[in-house]
Amino acid sequence: MYDVVIVGAGPVGLFLACELGLAGCSVQVLEMEPEPDSRWQAQPLDKRGLFGFSTGAFYRRGLLDALRETSAGMTGHGAPVVAGADGTSGPPAVGHFAGVMLDPAKVDLAALPYRLPSPAPDSLMIRLPEVEALLAERAVKLGVEIQRGAPVDAVVQHDEHVVVSAGADAVEARWVVGCDGGRSAVRRLAGIEFTGTEPEFTGYVMVATLAGPEKLHPGMHATPTGLYLRMGVDGALGMMDFDGGAFDRSRQPTRDHLQTVLRRVSGTDVTLTDVQQVSTFTDRAKQATTYRKGRILLAGDAAHIHSPLGGQGLNTGIGDAMNLGWKLAATVRGHAPDGLLDTYDEERRPVGAQVLDWSRAQVAVMRPDRGTWAARGVFRDLLETRDGTTYVFEKMSGSSMRYDLGDAHPLVGRNAPDFLLEDGTSLGKLMRDGLGVVLDFTAERRLAGPAAAWRDRVRYAAGTPVDGLGLEAVLVRPDGTVAWAQGGDAGAGFEEAASRWFGRPTA
Ligand SMILES: Cc1cc2nc3c(=O)[nH]c(=O)nc-3n(C[C@H](O)[C@H](O)[C@H](O)COP(=O)(O)OP(=O)(O)OC[C@H]3O[C@@H](n4cnc5c(N)ncnc54)[C@H](O)[C@@H]3O)c2cc1C
């Protein structure tokens, strides 16, 4: 019997597999596609933008250099965007809100609380198949078994285990995680509801040849009838058509259909002479009503779907995997404090709900009617201010995200800044083995004694910080969330916080 079976070898399933493998769990991943690349069309439709929270997750597991390599060689719209916090490469990419392109130079980084320099860029454009290959290779090195050509069609839960079947083959596990995408079979088989809002538009991404390409301006353009995007990559186009999401994803759009839509949303008489690749999506926004039912959990698109506006889906899924991995591992290994696994749903479902609303808000100011178009002008003026641009950056990058872990200190519940000690030790590097970390900045090393009681679960490091943000000590969970922080009187409350997240101290 495996500790955990993960259904789906997409980026979220593979990231989670690495987290569990790192923690010493026995893991099998079941993936329906027979070959790693079989669900991918060729570039450029395979690009995804990662924000600082996600690049930080790769950095914290020692994968940042490899991640950067997955973006190497990309050009035009897909050029690697490496920017921001490391201070070496200019302002962060902020992208757009509802098709309103925002000027990165207007992001007021100084206004963002608890921000420290980090090698992890604020944004990075990656190729998904390459990231999946990177994660699959690491997972296998960590002992994870990946079974391809295994479409899961039954999941039966018992008191102490779950039986997962793919055709005639069945496997037993103590826990099952559905990372099987928006149409999740695991979610359906577990009887978990998926509720939300129906689509207003059909989106298209395609590689096509145009007669008279100059009729379409490069870049992203919201129009009174929809949106079009002419990417800097040869022939890559995107568009959004407010058809009520009527175009059926199971149909392959014809050249004629695509040309009609492109003409409508661009307001031009542009001609498509050839379409080499096309893929469609909608703004259907739905979320699982629970991320856990007994021994079955959901993560990534299996738990939440929404339009790709703002590029949040993968970022949110990686956040799920980071949050769930160490909690599930602690549960498997028997040292999780009571209720730890339930905090996965408590923390991540509100984040998913916010992401769905962020996507809905963008659609709401793009509807092709006169009133919306007027309101959109007001929005645009506000978004283009320094405060407006910074607000969008904060939301998209996840830097304003905070789990509700109580108000003991304003940093608690936030993603930890990359504290650097004067001897060159950084928090990010201390997190590579997936343990928690306590950083003790006090001259007397006041936490050395208390922290020793959790030494098998929490790494202790002490030193003078380059910038300690006024803190004397901080306790960071394996997912990078600050669990406890103390500005004065370091030590008070540490044991309580350590027990809350890491369980009983070792005798
Ligand atoms: C056009 C477009 C652009 C996007 N851009 C961005 C972006 O810039 N940034 C961003 O963060 N997000 C973006 N997204 C969203 C992002 O791609 C998804 O959120 C992400 O891929 C979800 O990962 P996942 O692992 O949860 O699911 P998936 O990638 O869907 O993987 C699910 C896996 O499960 C497998 N599977 C399904 N059913 C079964 C079964 N029954 N048995 C076994 N295996 C099964 C599938 O074959 C697949 O391998 C974009 C999406 C689109 C459509």
XYZ file of C-alpha atoms and ligand atoms in Angstrom:
560
model
C 0.000 0.000 0.000
C 1.250 3.482 -0.886
C 1.089 6.365 1.542
C -0.352 8.584 -1.182
C -1.658 8.098 -4.715
C -1.757 11.288 -6.775
C -4.060 11.269 -9.798
C -2.675 13.484 -12.579
C 0.919 14.190 -13.597
C 0.298 17.837 -14.491
C 2.436 20.508 -12.862
C 0.465 20.494 -9.613
C 0.431 16.708 -9.193
C 4.146 16.526 -9.910
C 4.998 19.390 -7.575
C 3.020 17.701 -4.821
C 4.699 14.369 -5.581
C 8.083 16.046 -5.057
C 6.967 17.524 -1.737
C 5.754 14.153 -0.481
C 8.795 12.311 -1.825
C 11.065 14.838 -0.112
C 9.321 14.099 3.174
C 9.927 10.352 2.754
C 6.386 9.256 1.801
C 5.793 6.398 -0.645
C 3.942 7.916 -3.603
C 2.471 6.690 -6.858
C 1.296 9.124 -9.538
C -1.332 7.814 -11.989
C -1.547 9.739 -15.265
C -3.959 8.924 -18.063
C -1.797 10.164 -20.933
C 0.620 7.509 -22.169
C 3.474 9.893 -22.959
C 4.681 12.931 -21.001
C 4.185 15.292 -23.952
C 1.026 13.804 -25.403
C -1.386 16.498 -24.217
C 0.757 19.315 -25.483
C 0.631 21.090 -28.734
C 3.900 22.597 -29.792
C 5.009 25.981 -28.513
C 3.979 28.771 -28.165
C 0.648 27.658 -26.656
C 2.446 25.951 -23.800
C 3.682 29.111 -22.054
C 2.665 30.110 -18.567
C 3.607 33.048 -16.377
C 4.772 32.319 -12.861
C 4.725 34.972 -10.160
C 6.999 35.455 -7.167
C 5.163 33.069 -4.870
C 5.700 30.214 -7.339
C 9.248 31.079 -8.354
C 9.910 31.328 -4.603
C 8.565 27.800 -4.127
C 11.019 26.471 -6.719
C 13.835 28.510 -5.129
C 13.030 27.091 -1.682
C 13.424 23.564 -3.035
C 16.685 24.279 -4.868
C 15.059 24.269 -8.312
C 15.354 27.926 -9.290
C 18.251 27.543 -11.732
C 16.550 24.612 -13.409
C 13.302 26.608 -13.604
C 15.079 29.502 -15.264
C 16.408 27.075 -17.848
C 12.854 26.083 -18.795
C 12.331 29.622 -20.034
C 15.650 29.920 -21.863
C 15.611 30.896 -25.504
C 12.103 32.334 -25.525
C 11.581 35.468 -27.544
C 9.047 38.224 -28.075
C 5.983 38.085 -25.858
C 7.300 34.912 -24.372
C 10.689 36.300 -23.457
C 11.865 35.239 -20.049
C 10.738 37.930 -17.651
C 13.247 37.983 -14.878
C 12.671 40.992 -12.813
C 12.262 42.688 -9.531
C 13.294 41.616 -6.144
C 16.867 40.646 -6.899
C 17.362 44.277 -7.868
C 19.422 43.361 -10.907
C 16.931 43.210 -13.691
C 14.604 46.141 -13.569
C 11.014 46.470 -12.496
C 8.693 43.500 -12.054
C 6.371 42.450 -14.853
C 2.837 43.329 -13.834
C 1.023 42.403 -17.026
C -2.555 43.559 -17.381
C -5.891 43.763 -15.639
C -8.866 43.105 -17.918
C -6.715 43.893 -20.922
C -5.472 47.219 -19.510
C -1.712 46.920 -19.888
C 0.108 48.236 -16.836
C 3.455 49.966 -16.676
C 5.904 47.987 -14.493
C 7.812 51.177 -13.702
C 4.768 52.355 -11.730
C 4.886 49.492 -9.241
C 5.832 51.057 -5.925
C 7.909 48.246 -4.450
C 8.722 50.332 -1.376
C 5.013 50.356 -0.509
C 4.893 46.566 -0.221
C 5.296 45.461 3.377
C 7.953 42.979 4.501
C 9.698 42.782 1.172
C 13.351 41.734 1.035
C 15.620 41.018 -1.953
C 15.420 37.437 -3.202
C 16.992 35.440 -6.034
C 13.452 34.325 -6.968
C 12.160 36.683 -9.672
C 8.793 38.416 -9.321
C 7.730 36.852 -12.584
C 9.035 34.300 -15.032
C 7.536 32.990 -18.262
C 8.025 29.229 -18.484
C 7.157 26.370 -20.800
C 4.830 23.964 -19.076
C 6.076 20.704 -20.665
C 9.614 21.562 -19.601
C 8.537 22.343 -16.048
C 6.622 19.051 -15.954
C 9.737 17.237 -17.182
C 11.841 18.934 -14.512
C 9.397 17.997 -11.746
C 8.927 14.434 -13.024
C 12.687 13.867 -13.025
C 12.995 15.186 -9.472
C 10.007 13.165 -8.282
C 11.523 9.936 -9.634
C 14.841 10.769 -7.952
C 12.911 11.166 -4.694
C 11.464 7.673 -5.088
C 8.063 8.548 -6.584
C 6.624 6.050 -9.086
C 4.914 7.583 -12.108
C 2.523 5.295 -13.965
C 1.437 6.684 -17.352
C -1.426 5.416 -19.496
C -3.543 4.965 -16.354
C -6.914 6.762 -16.640
C -8.442 6.607 -13.166
C -12.124 5.635 -13.297
C -12.955 4.491 -9.769
C -12.048 5.698 -6.281
C -13.493 3.800 -3.321
C -12.895 5.033 0.176
C -12.582 2.700 3.213
C -11.919 3.498 6.881
C -8.141 3.183 6.696
C -7.385 3.330 2.974
C -8.628 4.158 -0.510
C -8.707 1.897 -3.579
C -7.976 3.692 -6.845
C -8.659 1.906 -10.138
C -7.629 2.573 -13.695
C -9.381 -0.031 -15.824
C -8.493 -3.471 -14.526
C -5.617 -2.218 -12.392
C -6.248 -1.220 -8.802
C -3.900 0.291 -6.251
C -4.347 0.956 -2.532
C -3.227 4.043 -0.676
C -3.798 5.661 2.662
C -4.571 8.970 0.951
C -5.531 10.042 -2.564
C -5.058 13.488 -4.055
C -6.911 14.462 -7.228
C -4.638 16.705 -9.280
C -6.452 15.671 -12.439
C -7.435 19.053 -13.796
C -10.676 20.965 -14.274
C -12.712 17.934 -15.320
C -11.409 15.945 -12.355
C -12.635 12.371 -12.192
C -11.501 12.149 -8.560
C -13.685 15.114 -7.626
C -16.680 13.560 -9.375
C -16.071 10.070 -7.965
C -15.701 11.486 -4.446
C -19.029 13.275 -4.851
C -17.527 16.711 -4.210
C -19.625 19.515 -5.683
C -18.114 22.046 -8.058
C -20.033 25.303 -7.911
C -19.665 28.777 -9.360
C -20.525 30.780 -12.437
C -21.052 29.898 -16.083
C -18.926 31.442 -18.836
C -19.521 34.699 -20.662
C -16.883 34.275 -23.347
C -14.926 31.758 -25.380
C -11.181 32.370 -25.516
C -8.887 31.171 -28.277
C -5.119 30.869 -28.535
C -3.765 29.948 -31.925
C -0.807 29.936 -34.238
C -1.978 31.259 -37.591
C -0.822 32.962 -40.752
C -2.417 36.325 -41.540
C -2.762 38.150 -44.832
C -1.894 41.725 -43.913
C -0.780 41.151 -40.324
C -0.231 44.908 -39.922
C -4.002 45.232 -39.573
C -3.619 43.908 -36.041
C -1.528 45.943 -33.638
C 1.051 43.983 -31.617
C 0.225 43.444 -27.940
C -3.083 43.067 -26.082
C -6.114 45.122 -27.070
C -9.477 45.133 -25.353
C -12.102 46.344 -27.813
C -15.804 47.176 -27.462
C -16.524 43.679 -28.816
C -13.969 41.534 -26.979
C -10.184 41.303 -26.918
C -7.345 40.306 -29.193
C -3.708 39.665 -28.505
C -0.998 39.594 -31.115
C 2.044 38.073 -29.489
C 5.606 38.806 -30.469
C 6.072 35.139 -31.289
C 5.581 34.270 -34.956
C 1.905 33.882 -35.726
C 0.695 33.564 -32.131
C -2.703 35.135 -31.544
C -5.218 35.198 -28.730
C -8.804 36.432 -28.645
C -11.859 36.570 -26.418
C -15.358 36.506 -27.841
C -18.359 37.299 -25.631
C -20.554 34.519 -26.992
C -21.730 33.320 -23.582
C -19.071 30.611 -23.729
C -21.196 29.040 -26.440
C -18.395 27.628 -28.540
C -18.260 23.988 -27.611
C -14.758 22.923 -26.506
C -15.293 19.499 -27.976
C -15.485 21.021 -31.465
C -12.359 21.957 -33.373
C -12.798 25.551 -34.572
C -12.512 25.952 -38.345
C -10.474 28.631 -40.079
C -13.709 30.350 -41.156
C -15.030 30.426 -37.606
C -11.763 31.806 -36.261
C -11.620 34.469 -38.947
C -15.197 35.584 -38.237
C -14.439 35.893 -34.538
C -11.125 37.659 -35.130
C -12.775 40.182 -37.432
C -15.541 40.804 -34.916
C -13.282 41.319 -31.889
C -10.611 43.303 -33.730
C -12.999 45.430 -35.791
C -10.808 44.801 -38.860
C -11.172 42.851 -42.095
C -8.059 40.801 -41.376
C -7.778 37.473 -43.231
C -6.547 34.201 -41.754
C -4.885 32.209 -44.513
C -3.859 29.244 -42.412
C -4.270 28.005 -38.827
C -1.548 25.684 -37.571
C -2.687 25.211 -33.964
C -5.620 26.314 -31.889
C -6.866 25.784 -28.387
C -9.952 27.199 -26.645
C -10.937 28.069 -23.079
C -13.704 29.935 -21.250
C -14.178 32.032 -18.134
C -16.259 29.387 -16.382
C -15.358 29.977 -12.708
C -15.973 27.062 -10.365
C -14.590 25.777 -7.119
C -14.875 22.560 -5.150
C -17.123 23.042 -2.124
C -14.505 21.240 -0.045
C -10.867 20.348 -0.779
C -11.068 17.258 1.430
C -13.545 14.449 1.806
C -12.210 11.851 4.221
C -9.041 10.419 2.694
C -9.523 12.154 -0.639
C -8.085 15.610 -1.310
C -8.077 17.940 -4.306
C -5.464 20.400 -5.557
C -4.878 22.623 -8.584
C -7.449 22.873 -11.373
C -9.292 19.900 -9.871
C -10.190 22.248 -7.000
C -10.714 25.505 -8.916
C -11.102 26.700 -12.484
C -11.426 30.198 -13.903
C -10.362 32.154 -16.959
C -6.645 32.476 -17.595
C -6.948 36.275 -17.387
C -4.113 37.365 -15.169
C -2.372 33.995 -15.266
C -3.352 32.707 -11.831
C -4.328 29.036 -12.286
C -0.943 27.372 -12.137
C 0.302 29.794 -9.499
C -2.674 28.952 -7.303
C -2.147 25.229 -7.909
C 1.505 25.409 -6.869
C 0.345 27.260 -3.751
C -2.042 24.379 -3.047
C 0.725 21.807 -3.461
C 3.145 23.711 -1.202
C 0.453 24.069 1.455
C -0.747 20.476 1.290
C 2.533 18.590 0.857
C 4.081 18.986 4.311
C 0.732 18.705 6.097
C -0.140 15.445 4.382
C 3.390 14.126 4.938
C 3.202 14.947 8.662
C -0.160 13.170 8.817
C 1.225 10.089 7.047
C 4.237 9.990 9.329
C 2.101 10.339 12.425
C 3.505 13.530 13.942
C 0.859 15.973 12.692
C -0.914 17.884 15.437
C -4.705 17.478 15.614
C -6.499 19.192 12.764
C -3.370 20.014 10.754
C -4.693 18.464 7.546
C -7.978 20.373 7.861
C -6.054 23.647 7.711
C -5.322 22.859 4.052
C -8.959 23.454 3.111
C -9.316 26.287 5.641
C -6.353 28.172 4.197
C -6.492 27.367 0.495
C -10.205 27.470 -0.295
C -10.499 31.199 0.576
C -7.433 31.875 -1.607
C -9.050 29.972 -4.492
C -12.288 31.923 -4.014
C -10.377 35.214 -4.214
C -8.675 34.109 -7.428
C -12.049 33.244 -8.977
C -13.366 36.689 -8.042
C -10.241 38.348 -9.440
C -10.949 36.644 -12.746
C -14.697 37.508 -12.616
C -13.906 41.157 -11.884
C -11.840 41.340 -15.055
C -14.586 39.825 -17.163
C -17.097 42.233 -15.626
C -15.228 45.287 -16.932
C -14.749 43.803 -20.403
C -18.364 43.065 -21.343
C -19.174 44.499 -24.736
C -21.868 46.953 -23.757
C -21.787 50.712 -23.603
C -22.178 51.080 -19.832
C -19.370 48.641 -19.110
C -17.164 50.335 -21.675
C -17.755 53.680 -19.896
C -17.025 52.175 -16.468
C -13.946 50.560 -17.918
C -12.550 53.977 -18.859
C -12.789 55.015 -15.220
C -11.145 51.750 -14.145
C -8.346 52.237 -16.625
C -7.560 55.722 -15.325
C -7.434 54.409 -11.755
C -5.397 51.322 -12.613
C -2.826 53.383 -14.451
C -1.996 55.408 -11.329
C 0.965 54.351 -9.191
C -1.346 53.110 -6.443
C -3.549 51.273 -8.945
C -0.659 49.513 -10.648
C 0.862 48.583 -7.280
C -2.503 47.208 -6.147
C -2.736 44.938 -9.204
C 0.857 43.798 -8.768
C 0.245 43.000 -5.104
C -2.818 40.924 -5.957
C -1.313 39.089 -8.902
C 2.023 38.340 -7.310
C 0.355 37.037 -4.158
C 2.429 39.407 -2.039
C -0.680 40.640 -0.224
C -1.891 37.100 0.483
C -2.162 36.276 4.172
C -3.658 33.213 5.805
C -5.808 33.926 8.820
C -3.529 32.512 11.527
C -4.368 35.100 14.161
C -3.054 38.582 14.800
C -0.064 37.856 17.017
C 2.183 39.732 14.550
C 1.343 41.295 11.153
C 3.877 39.014 9.443
C 2.203 35.814 10.710
C 0.270 34.093 7.912
C 2.274 35.829 5.186
C 4.795 34.347 2.809
C 8.158 34.798 4.560
C 10.619 37.304 3.072
C 13.988 35.803 2.143
C 15.879 36.729 5.323
C 19.638 36.761 4.758
C 22.179 36.331 7.539
C 25.496 38.165 7.416
C 27.315 34.849 6.959
C 25.469 34.396 3.639
C 22.863 31.891 4.882
C 19.439 32.656 3.420
C 16.043 31.403 4.506
C 15.356 30.075 1.002
C 18.441 27.866 1.056
C 17.640 26.603 4.560
C 14.281 25.319 3.282
C 15.594 22.890 0.656
C 14.887 19.746 2.621
C 11.295 20.760 3.298
C 11.587 21.202 7.064
C 10.330 24.191 9.007
C 12.919 26.833 9.900
C 13.448 28.925 12.987
C 15.668 31.954 12.506
C 17.081 33.387 15.699
C 18.482 36.892 15.349
C 19.112 37.449 19.084
C 22.679 37.898 20.295
C 22.036 35.429 23.146
C 20.614 32.768 20.765
C 17.552 32.637 22.967
C 15.711 30.115 20.812
C 18.492 27.533 20.589
C 17.145 25.624 23.609
C 13.424 25.752 22.836
C 13.912 24.948 19.146
C 15.989 21.844 19.904
C 12.807 20.057 20.989
C 11.571 20.065 17.358
C 14.947 19.482 15.696
C 13.681 16.543 13.581
C 10.987 18.796 12.037
C 12.403 22.314 12.311
C 15.846 23.518 11.294
C 17.437 26.084 13.638
C 19.703 28.835 12.318
C 21.085 31.810 14.180
C 22.963 34.901 13.129
C 22.852 38.599 12.509
C 20.454 39.427 9.686
C 21.380 41.817 6.901
C 17.866 43.196 7.398
C 15.774 41.557 10.105
C 12.782 43.861 9.539
C 12.906 44.713 13.227
C 12.355 41.094 14.267
C 14.262 39.070 16.817
C 13.126 35.663 15.663
C 10.796 34.023 13.197
C 9.358 30.525 12.746
C 8.600 29.530 9.154
C 6.488 26.546 8.096
C 7.801 24.234 5.337
C 5.516 25.978 2.826
C 7.222 29.301 3.549
C 4.411 30.769 5.653
C 5.411 32.677 8.776
C 3.984 30.748 11.735
C 5.341 32.959 14.472
C 7.337 36.159 14.683
C 8.557 38.210 17.568
C 9.764 41.803 17.560
C 10.776 42.071 21.212
C 10.988 39.519 24.005
C 11.811 36.719 21.581
C 10.852 33.362 22.946
C 7.381 34.161 24.282
C 4.828 32.028 22.508
C 7.358 30.059 20.468
C 6.543 26.661 21.990
C 2.837 27.214 21.456
C 3.339 28.082 17.786
C 5.787 25.208 17.219
C 3.368 22.719 18.811
C 0.463 24.107 16.796
C 2.195 23.427 13.480
C 4.769 20.736 14.172
C 3.173 18.658 16.912
C 4.511 17.540 20.247
C 8.145 18.293 21.059
C 10.525 15.333 21.158
C 10.907 14.208 24.740
C -4.485 29.612 -22.482
C -4.111 29.413 -21.050
C -3.114 30.212 -20.494
C -2.785 30.055 -19.143
N -1.810 30.862 -18.617
C -1.492 30.727 -17.312
C -0.467 31.535 -16.744
O 0.162 32.350 -17.420
N -0.184 31.375 -15.414
C -0.865 30.476 -14.633
O -0.587 30.406 -13.423
N -1.813 29.673 -15.157
C -2.144 29.769 -16.465
N -3.080 28.946 -17.007
C -3.710 27.899 -16.152
C -2.785 26.687 -15.977
O -2.375 26.156 -17.215
C -3.517 25.602 -15.170
O -4.064 26.179 -14.014
C -2.551 24.476 -14.770
O -2.040 23.810 -15.897
C -3.282 23.464 -13.877
O -2.403 22.425 -13.513
P -2.954 21.079 -12.881
O -1.763 20.213 -12.684
O -3.846 21.390 -11.748
O -3.931 20.477 -13.991
P -3.590 20.011 -15.470
O -2.467 20.806 -16.035
O -4.896 20.037 -16.197
O -3.098 18.511 -15.307
C -4.009 17.493 -14.967
C -3.392 16.142 -15.340
O -4.282 15.122 -14.921
C -4.406 14.162 -15.972
N -5.702 13.492 -15.805
C -6.931 14.000 -16.021
N -7.878 13.085 -15.734
C -7.237 11.966 -15.332
C -7.666 10.680 -14.910
N -8.971 10.355 -14.828
N -6.737 9.769 -14.577
C -5.416 10.060 -14.649
N -4.956 11.269 -15.055
C -5.850 12.224 -15.380
C -4.275 14.989 -17.238
O -3.901 14.194 -18.346
C -3.193 15.977 -16.834
O -1.904 15.479 -17.078
C -3.442 29.080 -18.351
C -4.419 28.264 -18.919
C -4.756 28.440 -20.252
C -5.832 27.562 -20.840
